[in-house]
């Protein structure tokens, strides 16, 4: 069974605007399909159906707002698209990810061109409060192990065959001072450079920030919005996850994803349910 991310994003058109894809067991957290992988697949369906302008750039999913309605099992799923707007700079596509008779994800995808950088160089943003570059080196240290056989997260996170994910385990321990967690990890796909879809998936890659308050069970995401700020350069992606508040019922979680050049490529925020006490 193939575990490559590029294969996981493959779509086959079965009717006009309707596609079939498959997220197998390698793209799961516990028994259920990973939310970030589903968001990326929805974004790919929108990009595919909308295409680009003749002789123009390929439109990219610059903003994806996804509501999670049910948790599908690994396997085949359909993506039903509806183009809401074809614009000169921005197009909008609705996508429903369906398995059997149930809609699992409803996404609204805005397509356009991400941030531009001049050829041969990197232009600094007009303003940036990038929190990642001072915390994390472009590549993981040798003592940060990949998720795989024998890793503490291997029984929960099954993405290790399709991509190399290296969390800093010390950032997952419960908080002792009441400060919000700052979970840190590196990730990259196997065999290819990271692309827009992989970067979007990384906007939901971290273990729940509720680990900081010793709530480590299933934390279902209700709504996730991700912004593709720029296309990633080749190399590792650096990811931090933090939050503003963990309540008794609800918590928020923010991801910032930075590429090997230190550019913010994805920002994501989600609302999720706090796991039950152990």
CSV table of C-alpha atoms in Angstrom, one decimal:
chain,number,residue,atom,x,y,z
A,1,UNK,CA,0.0,0.0,0.0
A,2,UNK,CA,1.6,3.2,-1.2
A,3,UNK,CA,2.3,5.9,1.5
A,4,UNK,CA,3.7,8.8,-0.6
A,5,UNK,CA,2.0,12.1,-0.1
A,6,UNK,CA,1.9,12.8,-3.8
A,7,UNK,CA,-0.1,9.6,-4.3
A,8,UNK,CA,-2.5,10.5,-1.4
A,9,UNK,CA,-3.3,13.7,-3.2
A,10,UNK,CA,-4.1,12.0,-6.5
A,11,UNK,CA,-7.7,12.6,-7.9
A,12,UNK,CA,-9.7,10.9,-10.6
A,13,UNK,CA,-12.6,12.7,-12.2
A,14,UNK,CA,-15.7,10.4,-12.1
A,15,UNK,CA,-18.3,13.0,-13.2
A,16,UNK,CA,-18.0,16.7,-14.2
A,17,UNK,CA,-16.6,18.4,-11.0
A,18,UNK,CA,-16.7,15.2,-9.0
A,19,UNK,CA,-13.5,13.5,-8.1
A,20,UNK,CA,-12.5,10.3,-6.3
A,21,UNK,CA,-9.5,10.1,-4.0
A,22,UNK,CA,-8.1,7.8,-1.3
A,23,UNK,CA,-6.5,8.5,2.0
A,24,UNK,CA,-5.3,5.1,3.3
A,25,UNK,CA,-4.2,4.0,6.8
A,26,UNK,CA,-0.9,5.9,6.4
A,27,UNK,CA,-2.8,9.2,6.7
A,28,UNK,CA,-4.6,8.6,10.0
A,29,UNK,CA,-4.4,9.7,13.6
A,30,UNK,CA,-5.5,6.8,15.6
A,31,UNK,CA,-8.2,5.0,13.5
A,32,UNK,CA,-9.5,8.1,11.7
A,33,UNK,CA,-8.3,10.1,8.7
A,34,UNK,CA,-6.0,13.1,9.5
A,35,UNK,CA,-7.9,16.4,9.3
A,36,UNK,CA,-5.0,18.2,7.6
A,37,UNK,CA,-4.8,15.5,4.9
A,38,UNK,CA,-8.5,15.9,4.2
A,39,UNK,CA,-8.2,19.7,4.0
A,40,UNK,CA,-5.3,19.4,1.5
A,41,UNK,CA,-7.3,17.0,-0.6
A,42,UNK,CA,-10.2,19.4,-0.7
A,43,UNK,CA,-7.8,22.2,-1.7
A,44,UNK,CA,-6.5,20.0,-4.5
A,45,UNK,CA,-10.0,19.3,-5.8
A,46,UNK,CA,-10.8,23.0,-5.8
A,47,UNK,CA,-7.5,23.8,-7.6
A,48,UNK,CA,-8.2,21.0,-10.1
A,49,UNK,CA,-11.7,22.0,-11.1
A,50,UNK,CA,-10.9,25.7,-11.3
A,51,UNK,CA,-7.6,25.3,-13.2
A,52,UNK,CA,-5.8,28.5,-14.3
A,53,UNK,CA,-6.2,31.2,-16.8
A,54,UNK,CA,-4.9,30.5,-20.3
A,55,UNK,CA,-1.1,31.3,-20.3
A,56,UNK,CA,-1.5,32.4,-16.7
A,57,UNK,CA,-0.2,31.1,-13.4
A,58,UNK,CA,-1.6,28.0,-11.7
A,59,UNK,CA,-4.1,29.1,-9.1
A,60,UNK,CA,-3.2,28.0,-5.5
A,61,UNK,CA,-5.5,27.5,-2.5
A,62,UNK,CA,-4.6,30.7,-0.7
A,63,UNK,CA,-7.3,30.3,2.0
A,64,UNK,CA,-9.2,27.2,3.0
A,65,UNK,CA,-12.0,27.2,5.5
A,66,UNK,CA,-13.1,23.7,6.4
A,67,UNK,CA,-15.9,22.5,8.7
A,68,UNK,CA,-15.6,18.9,9.9
A,69,UNK,CA,-18.9,17.2,10.0
A,70,UNK,CA,-17.9,13.5,10.6
A,71,UNK,CA,-14.8,11.5,10.9
A,72,UNK,CA,-14.3,9.2,7.9
A,73,UNK,CA,-12.5,5.9,7.9
A,74,UNK,CA,-9.4,5.4,5.8
A,75,UNK,CA,-10.3,4.5,2.2
A,76,UNK,CA,-11.9,5.9,-0.9
A,77,UNK,CA,-13.8,9.1,-0.7
A,78,UNK,CA,-15.5,11.5,-3.2
A,79,UNK,CA,-15.0,15.2,-3.6
A,80,UNK,CA,-17.9,17.2,-5.0
A,81,UNK,CA,-17.0,20.7,-6.2
A,82,UNK,CA,-19.0,23.8,-7.1
A,83,UNK,CA,-17.4,26.9,-8.5
A,84,UNK,CA,-18.9,29.9,-6.8
A,85,UNK,CA,-16.8,32.6,-8.5
A,86,UNK,CA,-14.2,32.8,-11.3
A,87,UNK,CA,-12.4,36.1,-10.8
A,88,UNK,CA,-9.4,37.9,-12.3
A,89,UNK,CA,-7.4,37.5,-9.1
A,90,UNK,CA,-9.5,35.3,-6.8
A,91,UNK,CA,-11.8,32.4,-7.5
A,92,UNK,CA,-14.0,30.5,-5.0
A,93,UNK,CA,-14.9,26.9,-4.9
A,94,UNK,CA,-17.1,24.9,-2.5
A,95,UNK,CA,-15.9,21.3,-1.9
A,96,UNK,CA,-17.7,18.5,0.0
A,97,UNK,CA,-15.6,15.5,0.9
A,98,UNK,CA,-18.1,12.5,1.1
A,99,UNK,CA,-17.7,8.9,2.1
A,100,UNK,CA,-20.6,6.7,1.5
A,101,UNK,CA,-23.7,8.8,2.1
A,102,UNK,CA,-22.1,11.1,4.7
A,103,UNK,CA,-20.4,14.4,4.1
A,104,UNK,CA,-17.2,14.5,6.3
A,105,UNK,CA,-15.8,17.9,5.3
A,106,UNK,CA,-17.4,21.0,3.8
A,107,UNK,CA,-14.7,23.4,2.6
A,108,UNK,CA,-14.7,26.9,1.0
A,109,UNK,CA,-11.5,27.4,-1.0
A,110,UNK,CA,-10.2,30.7,-2.2
A,111,UNK,CA,-7.8,30.4,-5.1
A,112,UNK,CA,-5.3,32.9,-6.2
A,113,UNK,CA,-1.6,33.6,-6.3
A,114,UNK,CA,0.4,33.4,-3.0
A,115,UNK,CA,3.1,36.0,-2.1
A,116,UNK,CA,5.6,36.7,-4.8
A,117,UNK,CA,9.4,36.8,-4.3
A,118,UNK,CA,11.7,38.2,-7.0
A,119,UNK,CA,13.7,35.7,-9.0
A,120,UNK,CA,17.1,34.9,-7.6
A,121,UNK,CA,16.6,36.5,-4.2
A,122,UNK,CA,14.3,36.8,-1.2
A,123,UNK,CA,12.5,40.1,-0.6
A,124,UNK,CA,11.7,40.8,3.1
A,125,UNK,CA,8.0,41.3,3.9
A,126,UNK,CA,6.9,44.8,4.6
A,127,UNK,CA,6.3,43.7,8.2
A,128,UNK,CA,6.7,40.3,9.9
A,129,UNK,CA,6.4,38.9,13.4
A,130,UNK,CA,7.6,35.5,12.4
A,131,UNK,CA,7.9,33.5,15.7
A,132,UNK,CA,9.6,30.5,14.3
A,133,UNK,CA,13.0,31.5,13.0
A,134,UNK,CA,14.4,32.4,16.4
A,135,UNK,CA,13.2,29.2,18.0
A,136,UNK,CA,14.1,26.5,15.4
A,137,UNK,CA,17.0,25.9,13.0
A,138,UNK,CA,16.2,25.1,9.4
A,139,UNK,CA,16.9,21.4,9.9
A,140,UNK,CA,16.2,19.2,12.9
A,141,UNK,CA,19.0,18.3,15.3
A,142,UNK,CA,20.3,14.8,15.2
A,143,UNK,CA,18.7,14.0,18.6
A,144,UNK,CA,15.1,14.8,17.4
A,145,UNK,CA,13.9,11.4,16.2
A,146,UNK,CA,11.3,10.8,13.4
A,147,UNK,CA,8.0,9.3,14.2
A,148,UNK,CA,8.3,5.7,13.3
A,149,UNK,CA,8.7,2.3,15.0
A,150,UNK,CA,9.6,2.7,18.6
A,151,UNK,CA,8.7,6.4,18.8
A,152,UNK,CA,6.4,7.4,21.6
A,153,UNK,CA,3.9,8.8,19.2
A,154,UNK,CA,4.0,5.9,16.7
A,155,UNK,CA,0.9,4.2,18.0
A,156,UNK,CA,-1.2,7.4,17.5
A,157,UNK,CA,0.4,9.2,14.5
A,158,UNK,CA,0.6,7.0,11.4
A,159,UNK,CA,2.0,9.6,8.9
A,160,UNK,CA,5.6,8.4,9.4
A,161,UNK,CA,5.7,6.3,6.2
A,162,UNK,CA,4.4,9.0,3.9
A,163,UNK,CA,6.4,11.9,5.4
A,164,UNK,CA,9.2,12.5,7.9
A,165,UNK,CA,7.8,14.1,11.0
A,166,UNK,CA,10.2,15.0,13.8
A,167,UNK,CA,8.5,16.5,17.0
A,168,UNK,CA,10.5,18.0,19.9
A,169,UNK,CA,9.0,15.8,22.6
A,170,UNK,CA,10.0,18.1,25.4
A,171,UNK,CA,7.6,20.7,24.0
A,172,UNK,CA,4.7,18.2,24.4
A,173,UNK,CA,5.0,17.8,28.2
A,174,UNK,CA,2.4,19.3,30.6
A,175,UNK,CA,2.9,22.9,31.4
A,176,UNK,CA,4.2,23.7,34.9
A,177,UNK,CA,3.9,27.5,34.8
A,178,UNK,CA,0.5,28.0,33.2
A,179,UNK,CA,2.0,29.4,30.0
A,180,UNK,CA,0.6,28.3,26.6
A,181,UNK,CA,2.5,25.4,25.0
A,182,UNK,CA,4.8,26.1,22.0
A,183,UNK,CA,5.0,22.7,20.4
A,184,UNK,CA,7.8,22.4,17.8
A,185,UNK,CA,8.4,20.0,15.0
A,186,UNK,CA,10.0,19.6,11.6
A,187,UNK,CA,8.3,17.8,8.6
A,188,UNK,CA,8.9,17.1,4.9
A,189,UNK,CA,7.4,14.6,2.4
A,190,UNK,CA,9.4,11.6,1.3
A,191,UNK,CA,11.0,11.6,-2.1
A,192,UNK,CA,9.8,15.1,-3.3
A,193,UNK,CA,10.1,18.7,-2.2
A,194,UNK,CA,7.2,20.1,-0.1
A,195,UNK,CA,4.5,21.8,-2.1
A,196,UNK,CA,1.4,23.9,-1.4
A,197,UNK,CA,-0.7,20.9,-0.4
A,198,UNK,CA,1.9,19.5,1.9
A,199,UNK,CA,2.3,22.8,3.6
A,200,UNK,CA,-1.4,23.1,4.1
A,201,UNK,CA,-1.5,19.7,5.7
A,202,UNK,CA,1.3,20.8,8.1
A,203,UNK,CA,-1.1,23.5,9.3
A,204,UNK,CA,-2.8,20.7,11.3
A,205,UNK,CA,0.2,18.4,12.0
A,206,UNK,CA,0.9,18.9,15.7
A,207,UNK,CA,-0.4,16.8,18.5
A,208,UNK,CA,-3.2,18.7,20.3
A,209,UNK,CA,-2.1,21.6,22.5
A,210,UNK,CA,-4.2,20.0,25.2
A,211,UNK,CA,-1.2,17.8,26.0
A,212,UNK,CA,-0.1,20.8,28.1
A,213,UNK,CA,-3.0,20.2,30.5
A,214,UNK,CA,-2.8,16.4,30.4
A,215,UNK,CA,-5.8,16.0,28.1
A,216,UNK,CA,-4.3,13.6,25.5
A,217,UNK,CA,-7.4,11.8,24.1
A,218,UNK,CA,-9.3,12.5,20.9
A,219,UNK,CA,-9.7,16.2,20.2
A,220,UNK,CA,-12.0,16.5,17.3
A,221,UNK,CA,-11.6,19.6,15.1
A,222,UNK,CA,-14.8,21.5,14.4
A,223,UNK,CA,-13.5,24.2,12.1
A,224,UNK,CA,-10.0,24.9,10.6
A,225,UNK,CA,-9.0,27.8,8.5
A,226,UNK,CA,-5.6,27.8,6.8
A,227,UNK,CA,-3.8,30.5,4.8
A,228,UNK,CA,-1.2,29.6,2.2
A,229,UNK,CA,1.1,32.7,2.4
A,230,UNK,CA,3.7,31.5,-0.1
A,231,UNK,CA,4.9,28.4,-1.8
A,232,UNK,CA,7.5,26.5,0.2
A,233,UNK,CA,11.2,26.2,-0.8
A,234,UNK,CA,12.7,22.7,-0.9
A,235,UNK,CA,13.8,21.4,2.4
A,236,UNK,CA,12.4,20.9,5.9
A,237,UNK,CA,9.3,22.8,7.1
A,238,UNK,CA,9.4,24.1,10.6
A,239,UNK,CA,6.1,24.1,12.6
A,240,UNK,CA,5.1,25.6,15.9
A,241,UNK,CA,1.7,25.1,17.5
A,242,UNK,CA,0.3,27.2,20.3
A,243,UNK,CA,-3.0,28.4,21.7
A,244,UNK,CA,-4.7,31.3,23.5
A,245,UNK,CA,-7.0,29.4,25.8
A,246,UNK,CA,-7.9,25.8,26.6
A,247,UNK,CA,-11.4,25.8,28.2
A,248,UNK,CA,-13.3,22.9,29.7
A,249,UNK,CA,-15.2,22.3,26.4
A,250,UNK,CA,-13.4,24.1,23.7
A,251,UNK,CA,-9.8,25.1,22.7
A,252,UNK,CA,-8.1,27.0,20.0
A,253,UNK,CA,-4.9,25.9,18.3
A,254,UNK,CA,-2.7,28.0,16.0
A,255,UNK,CA,0.0,26.6,13.6
A,256,UNK,CA,2.7,28.6,11.9
A,257,UNK,CA,4.7,26.8,9.2
A,258,UNK,CA,8.0,28.2,8.0
A,259,UNK,CA,10.1,26.9,5.1
A,260,UNK,CA,13.9,26.4,4.8
A,261,UNK,CA,14.4,30.0,3.8
A,262,UNK,CA,12.6,31.3,6.9
A,263,UNK,CA,9.5,32.4,5.1
A,264,UNK,CA,6.0,31.9,6.6
A,265,UNK,CA,4.3,29.5,4.1
A,266,UNK,CA,1.1,28.6,6.1
A,267,UNK,CA,-0.8,30.0,9.0
A,268,UNK,CA,-3.7,28.0,10.4
A,269,UNK,CA,-6.2,28.3,13.3
A,270,UNK,CA,-8.7,25.8,14.5
A,271,UNK,CA,-11.5,25.4,17.0
A,272,UNK,CA,-11.6,21.9,18.6
A,273,UNK,CA,-13.2,20.0,21.5
A,274,UNK,CA,-11.2,19.4,24.7
A,275,UNK,CA,-10.6,15.7,25.2
A,276,UNK,CA,-12.3,14.1,28.2
A,277,UNK,CA,-10.3,13.8,31.4
A,278,UNK,CA,-8.3,10.6,31.5
